[in-house]
Short mmCIF file of C-alpha atoms and ligand atoms in Angstrom, two decimals:
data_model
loop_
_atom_site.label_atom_id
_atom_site.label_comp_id
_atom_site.label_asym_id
_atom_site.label_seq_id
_atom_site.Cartn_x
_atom_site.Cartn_y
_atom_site.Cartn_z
CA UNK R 275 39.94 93.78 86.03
CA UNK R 276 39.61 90.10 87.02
CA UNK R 277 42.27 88.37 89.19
CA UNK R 278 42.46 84.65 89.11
CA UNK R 279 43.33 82.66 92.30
CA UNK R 280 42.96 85.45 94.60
CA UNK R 281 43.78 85.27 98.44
CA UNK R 282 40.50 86.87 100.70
CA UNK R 283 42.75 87.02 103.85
CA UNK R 284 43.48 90.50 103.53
CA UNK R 285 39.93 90.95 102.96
CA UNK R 286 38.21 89.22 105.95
CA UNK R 287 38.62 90.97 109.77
CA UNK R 288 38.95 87.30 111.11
CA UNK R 289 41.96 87.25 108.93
CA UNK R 290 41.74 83.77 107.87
CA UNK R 291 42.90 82.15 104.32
CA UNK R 292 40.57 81.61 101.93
CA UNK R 293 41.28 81.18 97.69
CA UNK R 294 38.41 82.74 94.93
CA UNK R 295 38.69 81.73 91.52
CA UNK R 296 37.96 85.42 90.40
CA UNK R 297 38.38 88.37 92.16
CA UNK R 298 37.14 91.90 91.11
CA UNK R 299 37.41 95.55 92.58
CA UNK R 300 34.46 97.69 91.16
CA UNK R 301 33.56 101.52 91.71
CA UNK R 302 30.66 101.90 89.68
CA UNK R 303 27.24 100.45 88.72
CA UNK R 304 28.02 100.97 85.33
CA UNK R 305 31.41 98.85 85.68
CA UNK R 306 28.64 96.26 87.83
CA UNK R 307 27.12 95.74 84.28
CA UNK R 308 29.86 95.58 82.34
CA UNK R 309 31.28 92.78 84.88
CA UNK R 310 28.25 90.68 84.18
CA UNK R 311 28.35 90.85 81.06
CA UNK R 312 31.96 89.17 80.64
CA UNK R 313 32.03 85.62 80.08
CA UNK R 314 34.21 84.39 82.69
CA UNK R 315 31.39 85.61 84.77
CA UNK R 316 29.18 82.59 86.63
CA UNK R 317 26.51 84.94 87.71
CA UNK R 318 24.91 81.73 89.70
CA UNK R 319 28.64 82.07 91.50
CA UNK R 320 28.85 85.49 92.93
CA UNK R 321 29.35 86.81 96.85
CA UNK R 322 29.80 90.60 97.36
CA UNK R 323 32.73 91.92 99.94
CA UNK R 324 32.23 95.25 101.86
CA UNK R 325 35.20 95.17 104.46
CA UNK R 326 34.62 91.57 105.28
CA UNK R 327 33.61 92.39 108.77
CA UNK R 328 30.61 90.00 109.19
CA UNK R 329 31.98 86.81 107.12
CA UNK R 330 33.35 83.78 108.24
CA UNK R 331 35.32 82.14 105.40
CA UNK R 332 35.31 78.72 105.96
CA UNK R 333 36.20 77.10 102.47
CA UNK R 334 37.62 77.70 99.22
CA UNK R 335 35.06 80.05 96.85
CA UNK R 336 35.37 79.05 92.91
CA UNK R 337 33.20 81.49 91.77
CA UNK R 338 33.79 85.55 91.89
CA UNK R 339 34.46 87.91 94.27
CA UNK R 340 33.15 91.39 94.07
CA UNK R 341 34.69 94.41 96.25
CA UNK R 342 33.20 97.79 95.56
CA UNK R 343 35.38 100.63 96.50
CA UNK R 344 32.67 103.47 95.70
CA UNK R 345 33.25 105.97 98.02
CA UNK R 346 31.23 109.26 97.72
CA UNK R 347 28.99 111.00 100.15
CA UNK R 348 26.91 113.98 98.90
CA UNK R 349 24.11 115.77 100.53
CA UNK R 350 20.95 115.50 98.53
CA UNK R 351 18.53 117.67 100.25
CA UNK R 352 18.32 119.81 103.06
CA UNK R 353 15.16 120.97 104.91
CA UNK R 354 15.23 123.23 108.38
CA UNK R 355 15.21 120.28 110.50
CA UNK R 356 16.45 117.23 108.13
CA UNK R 357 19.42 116.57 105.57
CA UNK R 358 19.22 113.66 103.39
CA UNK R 359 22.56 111.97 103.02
CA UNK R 360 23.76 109.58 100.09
CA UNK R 361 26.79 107.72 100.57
CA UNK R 362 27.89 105.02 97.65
CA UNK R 363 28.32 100.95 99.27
CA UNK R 364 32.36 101.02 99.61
CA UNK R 365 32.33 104.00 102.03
CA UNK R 366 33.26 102.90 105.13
CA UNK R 367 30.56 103.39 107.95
CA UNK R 368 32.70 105.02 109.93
CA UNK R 369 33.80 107.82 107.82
CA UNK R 370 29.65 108.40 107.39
CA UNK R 371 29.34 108.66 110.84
CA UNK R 372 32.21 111.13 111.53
CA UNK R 373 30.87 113.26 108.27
CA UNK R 374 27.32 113.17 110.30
CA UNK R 375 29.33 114.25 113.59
CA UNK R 376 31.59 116.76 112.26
CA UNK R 377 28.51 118.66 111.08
CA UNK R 378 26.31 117.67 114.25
CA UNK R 379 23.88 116.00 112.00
CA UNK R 380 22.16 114.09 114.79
CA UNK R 381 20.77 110.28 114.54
CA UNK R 382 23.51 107.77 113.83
CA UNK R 383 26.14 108.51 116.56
CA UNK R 384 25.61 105.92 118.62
CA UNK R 385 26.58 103.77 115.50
CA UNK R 386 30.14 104.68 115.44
CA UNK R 387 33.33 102.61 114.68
CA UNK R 388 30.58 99.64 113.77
CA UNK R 389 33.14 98.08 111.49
CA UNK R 390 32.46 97.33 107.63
CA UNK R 391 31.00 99.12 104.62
CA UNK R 392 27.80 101.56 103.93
CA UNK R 393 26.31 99.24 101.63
CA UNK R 394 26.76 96.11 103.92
CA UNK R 395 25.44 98.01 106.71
CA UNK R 396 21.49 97.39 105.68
CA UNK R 397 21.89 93.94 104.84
CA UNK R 398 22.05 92.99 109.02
CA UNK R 399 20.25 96.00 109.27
CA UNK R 400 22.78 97.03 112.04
CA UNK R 401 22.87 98.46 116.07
CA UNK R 402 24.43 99.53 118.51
CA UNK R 403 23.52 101.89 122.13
CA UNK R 404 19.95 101.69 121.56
CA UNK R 405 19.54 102.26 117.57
CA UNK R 406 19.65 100.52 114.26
CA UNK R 407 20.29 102.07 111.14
CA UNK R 408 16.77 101.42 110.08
CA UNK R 409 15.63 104.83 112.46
CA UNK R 410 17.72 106.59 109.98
CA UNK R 411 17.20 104.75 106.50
CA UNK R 412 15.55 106.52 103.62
CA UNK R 413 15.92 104.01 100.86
CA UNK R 414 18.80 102.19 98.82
CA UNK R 415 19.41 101.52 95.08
CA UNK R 416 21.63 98.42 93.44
CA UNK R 417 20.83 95.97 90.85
CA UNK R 418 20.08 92.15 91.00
CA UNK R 419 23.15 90.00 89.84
CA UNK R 420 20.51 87.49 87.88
CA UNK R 421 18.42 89.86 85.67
CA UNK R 422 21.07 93.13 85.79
CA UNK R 423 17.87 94.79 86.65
CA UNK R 424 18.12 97.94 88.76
CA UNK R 425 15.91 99.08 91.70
CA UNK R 426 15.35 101.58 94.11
CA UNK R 427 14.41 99.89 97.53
CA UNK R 428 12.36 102.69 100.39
CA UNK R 429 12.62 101.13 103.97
CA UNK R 430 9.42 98.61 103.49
CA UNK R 431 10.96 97.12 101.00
CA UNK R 432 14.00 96.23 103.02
CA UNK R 433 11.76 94.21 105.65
CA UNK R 434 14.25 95.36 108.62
CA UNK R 435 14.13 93.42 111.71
CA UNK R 436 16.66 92.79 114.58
CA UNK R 437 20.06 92.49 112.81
CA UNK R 438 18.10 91.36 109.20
CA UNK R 439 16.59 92.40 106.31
CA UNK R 440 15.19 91.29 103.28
CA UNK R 441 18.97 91.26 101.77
CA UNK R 442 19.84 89.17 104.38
CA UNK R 443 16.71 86.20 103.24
CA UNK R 444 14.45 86.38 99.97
CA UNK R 445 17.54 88.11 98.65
CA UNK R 446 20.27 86.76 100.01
CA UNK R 447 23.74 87.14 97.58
CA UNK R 448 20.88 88.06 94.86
CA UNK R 449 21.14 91.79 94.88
CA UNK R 450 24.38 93.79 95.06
CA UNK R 451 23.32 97.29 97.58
CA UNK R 452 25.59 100.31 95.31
CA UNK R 453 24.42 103.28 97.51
CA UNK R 454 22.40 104.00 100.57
CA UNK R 455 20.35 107.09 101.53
CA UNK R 456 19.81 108.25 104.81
CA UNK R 457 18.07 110.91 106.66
CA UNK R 458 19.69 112.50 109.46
CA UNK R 459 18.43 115.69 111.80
CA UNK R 460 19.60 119.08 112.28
CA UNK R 461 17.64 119.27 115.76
CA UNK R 462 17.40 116.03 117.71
CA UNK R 463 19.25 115.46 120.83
CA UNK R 464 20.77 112.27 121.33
CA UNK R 465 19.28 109.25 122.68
CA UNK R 466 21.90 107.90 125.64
CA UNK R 467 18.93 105.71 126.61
CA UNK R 468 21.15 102.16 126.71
CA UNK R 469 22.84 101.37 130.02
CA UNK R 470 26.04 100.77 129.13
CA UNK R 471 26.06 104.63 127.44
CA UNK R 472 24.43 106.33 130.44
CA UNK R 473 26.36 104.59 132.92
CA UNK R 474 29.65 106.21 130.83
CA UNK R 475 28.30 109.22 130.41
CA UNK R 476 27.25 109.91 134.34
CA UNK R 477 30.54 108.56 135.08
CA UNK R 478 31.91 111.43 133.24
CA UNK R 479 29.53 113.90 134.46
CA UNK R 480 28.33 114.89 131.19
CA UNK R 481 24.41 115.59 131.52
CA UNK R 482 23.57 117.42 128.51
CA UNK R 483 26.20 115.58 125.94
CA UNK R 484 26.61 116.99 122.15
CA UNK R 485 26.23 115.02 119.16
CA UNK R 486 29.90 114.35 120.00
CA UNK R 487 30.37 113.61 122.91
CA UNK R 488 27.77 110.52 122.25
CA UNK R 489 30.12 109.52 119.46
CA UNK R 490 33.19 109.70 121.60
CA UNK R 491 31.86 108.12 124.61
CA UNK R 492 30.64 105.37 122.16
CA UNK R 493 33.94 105.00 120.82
CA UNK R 494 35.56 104.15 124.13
CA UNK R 495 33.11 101.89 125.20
CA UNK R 496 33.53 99.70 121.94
CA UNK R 497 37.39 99.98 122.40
CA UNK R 498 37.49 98.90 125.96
CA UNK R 499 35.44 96.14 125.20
CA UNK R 500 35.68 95.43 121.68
CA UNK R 501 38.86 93.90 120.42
CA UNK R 502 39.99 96.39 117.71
CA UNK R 503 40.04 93.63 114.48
CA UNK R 504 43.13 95.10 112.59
CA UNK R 505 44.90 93.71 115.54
CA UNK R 506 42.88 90.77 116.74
CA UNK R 507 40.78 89.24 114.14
CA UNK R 508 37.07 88.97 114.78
CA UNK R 509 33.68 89.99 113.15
CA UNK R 510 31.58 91.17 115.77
CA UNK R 511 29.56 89.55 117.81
CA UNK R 512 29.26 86.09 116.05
CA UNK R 513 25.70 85.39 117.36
CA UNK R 514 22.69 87.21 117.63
CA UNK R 515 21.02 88.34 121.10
CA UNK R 516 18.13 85.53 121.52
CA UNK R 517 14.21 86.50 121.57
CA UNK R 518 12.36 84.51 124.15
CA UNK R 519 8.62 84.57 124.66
CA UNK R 520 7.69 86.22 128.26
CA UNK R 521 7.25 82.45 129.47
CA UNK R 522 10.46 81.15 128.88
CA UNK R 523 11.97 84.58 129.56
CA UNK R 524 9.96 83.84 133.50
CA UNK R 525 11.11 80.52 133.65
CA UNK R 526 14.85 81.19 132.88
CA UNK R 527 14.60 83.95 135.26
CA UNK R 528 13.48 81.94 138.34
CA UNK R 529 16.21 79.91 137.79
CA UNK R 530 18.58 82.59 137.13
CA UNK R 531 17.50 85.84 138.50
CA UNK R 532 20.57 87.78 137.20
CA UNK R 533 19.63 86.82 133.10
CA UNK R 534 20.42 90.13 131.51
CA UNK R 535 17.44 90.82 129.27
CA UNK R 536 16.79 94.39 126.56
CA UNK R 537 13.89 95.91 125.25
CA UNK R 538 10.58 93.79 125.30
CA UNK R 539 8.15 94.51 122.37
CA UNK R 540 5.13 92.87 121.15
CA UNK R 541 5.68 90.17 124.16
CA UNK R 542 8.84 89.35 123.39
CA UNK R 543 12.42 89.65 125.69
CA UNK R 544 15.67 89.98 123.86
CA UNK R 545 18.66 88.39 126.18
CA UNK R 546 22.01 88.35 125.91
CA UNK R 547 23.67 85.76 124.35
CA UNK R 548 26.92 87.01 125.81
CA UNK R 549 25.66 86.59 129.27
CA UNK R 550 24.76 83.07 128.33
CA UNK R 551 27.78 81.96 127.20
CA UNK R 552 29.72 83.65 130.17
CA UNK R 553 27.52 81.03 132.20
CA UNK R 554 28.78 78.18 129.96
CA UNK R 555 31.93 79.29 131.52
CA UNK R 556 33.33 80.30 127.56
CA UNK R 557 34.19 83.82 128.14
CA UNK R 558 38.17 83.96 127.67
CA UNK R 559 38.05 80.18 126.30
CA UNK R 560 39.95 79.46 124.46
CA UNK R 561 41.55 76.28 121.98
CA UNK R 562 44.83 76.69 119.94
CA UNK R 563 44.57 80.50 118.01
CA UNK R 564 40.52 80.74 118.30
CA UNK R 565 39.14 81.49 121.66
CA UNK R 566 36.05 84.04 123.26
CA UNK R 567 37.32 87.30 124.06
CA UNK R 568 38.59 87.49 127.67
CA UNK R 569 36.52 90.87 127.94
CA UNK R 570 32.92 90.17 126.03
CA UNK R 571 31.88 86.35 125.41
CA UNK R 572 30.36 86.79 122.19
CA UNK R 573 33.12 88.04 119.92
CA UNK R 574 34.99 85.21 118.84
CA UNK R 575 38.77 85.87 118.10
CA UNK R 576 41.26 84.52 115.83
CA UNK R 577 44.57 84.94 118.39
CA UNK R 578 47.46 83.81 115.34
CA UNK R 579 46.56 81.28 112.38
CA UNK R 580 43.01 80.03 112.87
CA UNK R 581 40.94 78.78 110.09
CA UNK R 582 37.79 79.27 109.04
CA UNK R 583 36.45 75.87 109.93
CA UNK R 584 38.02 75.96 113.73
CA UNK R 585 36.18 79.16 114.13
CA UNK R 586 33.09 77.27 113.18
CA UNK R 587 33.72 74.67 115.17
CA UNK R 588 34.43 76.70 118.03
CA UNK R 589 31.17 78.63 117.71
CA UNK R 590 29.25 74.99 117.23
CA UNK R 591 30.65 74.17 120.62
CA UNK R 592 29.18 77.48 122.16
CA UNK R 593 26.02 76.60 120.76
CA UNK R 594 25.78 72.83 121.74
CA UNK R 595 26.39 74.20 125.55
CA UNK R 596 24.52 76.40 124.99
CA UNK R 597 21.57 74.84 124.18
CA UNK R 598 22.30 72.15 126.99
CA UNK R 599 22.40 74.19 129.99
CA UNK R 600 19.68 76.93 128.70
CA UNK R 601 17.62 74.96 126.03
CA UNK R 602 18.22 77.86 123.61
CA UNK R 603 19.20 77.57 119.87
CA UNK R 604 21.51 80.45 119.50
CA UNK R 605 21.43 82.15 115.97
CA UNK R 606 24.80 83.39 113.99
CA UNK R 607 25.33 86.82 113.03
CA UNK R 608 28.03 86.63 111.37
CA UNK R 609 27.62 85.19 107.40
CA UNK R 610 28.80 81.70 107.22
CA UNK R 611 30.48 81.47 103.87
N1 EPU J 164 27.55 90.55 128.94
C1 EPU J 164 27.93 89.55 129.79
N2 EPU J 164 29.00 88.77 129.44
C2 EPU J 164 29.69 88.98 128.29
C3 EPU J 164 29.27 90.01 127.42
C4 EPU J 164 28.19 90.79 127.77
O1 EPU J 164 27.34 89.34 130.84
O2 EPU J 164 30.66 88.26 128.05
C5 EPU J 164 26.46 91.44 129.36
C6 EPU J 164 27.02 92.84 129.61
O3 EPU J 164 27.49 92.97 130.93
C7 EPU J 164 25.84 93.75 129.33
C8 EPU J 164 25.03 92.95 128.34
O4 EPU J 164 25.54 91.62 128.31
O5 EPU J 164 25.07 93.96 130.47
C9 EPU J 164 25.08 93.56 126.98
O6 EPU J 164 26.41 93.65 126.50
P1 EPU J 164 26.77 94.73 125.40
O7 EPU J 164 26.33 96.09 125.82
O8 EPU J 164 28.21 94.55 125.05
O9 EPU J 164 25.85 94.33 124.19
P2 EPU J 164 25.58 92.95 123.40
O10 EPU J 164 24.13 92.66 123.50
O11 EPU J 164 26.52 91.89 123.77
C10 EPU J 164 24.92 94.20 121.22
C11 EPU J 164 25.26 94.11 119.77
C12 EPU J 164 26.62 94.73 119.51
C13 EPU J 164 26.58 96.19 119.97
C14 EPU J 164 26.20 96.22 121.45
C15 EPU J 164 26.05 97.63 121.98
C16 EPU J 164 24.11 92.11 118.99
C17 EPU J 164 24.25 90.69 118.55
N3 EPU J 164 25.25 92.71 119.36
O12 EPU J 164 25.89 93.41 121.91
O13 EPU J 164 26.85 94.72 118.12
O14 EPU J 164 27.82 96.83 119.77
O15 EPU J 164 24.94 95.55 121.65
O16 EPU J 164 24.84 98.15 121.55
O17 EPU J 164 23.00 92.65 118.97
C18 EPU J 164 27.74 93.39 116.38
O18 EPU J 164 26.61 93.34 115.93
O19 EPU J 164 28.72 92.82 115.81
C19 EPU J 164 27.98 94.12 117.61
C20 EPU J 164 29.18 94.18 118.20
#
């Protein structure tokens, strides 16, 4: 059913006010088709909501509004070692991940309580404690809004990259996601690899951790750091880490030799843009309701009755210093809408 003049604050985690001219709640591919097909329907006018955990509303939308609520998860094939998983787009990641963990199917534990929706989760293709969904993705189907067309995407199709895929560019709001596969293991053992897990886990004295315990320890890392967005709203981190060639990445470094820097593949050094904006001196800034978070620089937070364009501006600030003191263009991560 199509609602007219429909309010997305309920349906953003920044939690800020935004109108749509049509708003729709959809389960189905079928009901997909039967949507385009009315004509109330712009279909050069159409943006796609999973939980609105990556979106920054910063205007009024007069086009439509699509929320699927799918929300199966089946198991499509087993093997001794493997068990392919399909979950439909409005299942919320989390509940994947907990289905994975309550059966110790190993691989995408260290993804847990990542906020949002199954079938958003390709589209920034995304990470946490050392892996992406990508290591886990066997293919996706959904339909382009244009043509109605259907299609079954495997993972070369999707063109992921660091927080990015092909849904994400060359088909950006052209090609709803309705269900993701994934293939998970029966066998692996868990990959505590990223510093911030293996420091938790030592801490704890647990050297041989279950599926579980990965998933547990990664849930109280992201709460004590994260700020939990049904009480403070945020999306995230609202830019993306920075890749630097191994020159700049030297140069920076002689100048500041405690730079935080990740993994460094084909030559290039992934930073954090957290650290960076610390130095700008932004972590716990703060102007009227939108400020940094006191406890991780790169989530932005809306403390009371922010809008969408103060956000913004607040993250354009963070940039322009940015880019002043470290001559880097930081990149958002979060969908500007
Ligand atoms: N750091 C600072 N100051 C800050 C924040 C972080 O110095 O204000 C330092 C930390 O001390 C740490 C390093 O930066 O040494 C990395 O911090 P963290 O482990 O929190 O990771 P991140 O690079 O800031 C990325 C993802 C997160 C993901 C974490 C954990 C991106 C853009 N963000 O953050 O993903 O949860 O790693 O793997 O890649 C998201 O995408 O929305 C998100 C939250």
């Amino acid at each position: 059913m199509l609602h007219k003049n429909h309010s997305l604050k309920k349906l953003n985690t920044f939690g800020v006010e935004a109108k749509v001219k049509l708003f729709a709640e959809v389960f189905s591919l079928d009901e997909l088709t039967n949507l385009f097909a009315d004509e109330k329907v712009d279909r050069e006018k159409i943006l796609v909501l999973g939980s609105g955990s990556n979106i920054l509303f910063t205007k009024d939308f007069d086009g439509l509004v699509i929320k699927l609520s799918s929300s199966d998860i089946k198991i499509i094939d087993e093997t001794t070692n493997t068990v392919l998983i399909e979950a439909d787009a409005g299942v919320i990641w989390n509940d994947l991940v907990k289905f994975c963990v309550d059966r110790n199917f190993g691989g995408i534990e260290n993804l847990t309580l990542i906020p949002g929706t199954v079938g958003a989760a390709p589209i920034q293709n995304i990470g946490a404690y050392g892996h992406e969904l990508a290591d886990y993705f066997d293919s996706l189907k959904g339909i382009f809004i244009k043509s109605g067309n259907r299609k079954t995407f495997s993972k070369s199709d999707c063109r992921f990259a660091y927080r990015s895929s092909i849904f994400k560019e060359e088909f950006k709001n052209e090609f709803i996601i309705s269900s993701v596969r994934l293939k998970v293991s029966k066998s692996s053992k868990p990959n505590t690899s990223y510093k911030g897990l293996s420091d938790y886990l030592s801490k704890k004295e647990i050297a041989n951790p279950t599926i579980k315990d990965v998933s547990d320890a990664v849930t109280e890392i992201r709460r004590s750091k994260l700020p939990d967005p049904t009480k403070i709203g945020n999306a995230g981190s609202f830019f993306k880490n920075p890749v630097l060639s191994e020159n700049s990445f030297r140069s920076l470094k002689a100048e500041y030799p405690d730079i935080i820097k990740f993994s460094s593949d084909s030559g290039q050094i992934k930073i954090s843009a957290g650290w960076l904006i610390e130095k700008c001196g932004w972590r716990g800034k703060r102007t009227g309701d939108v400020g940094t978070s006191p406890d991780h620089a790169l989530i932005i937070c809306n403390f009371g009755n922010a809008t969408g364009a103060e956000i913004l501006e607040f993250a354009m600030r963070i940039k322009e210093e940015v880019a002043n003191k470290f001559g880097i263009k930081l990149e958002e991560e979060v969908n500007i809408f």
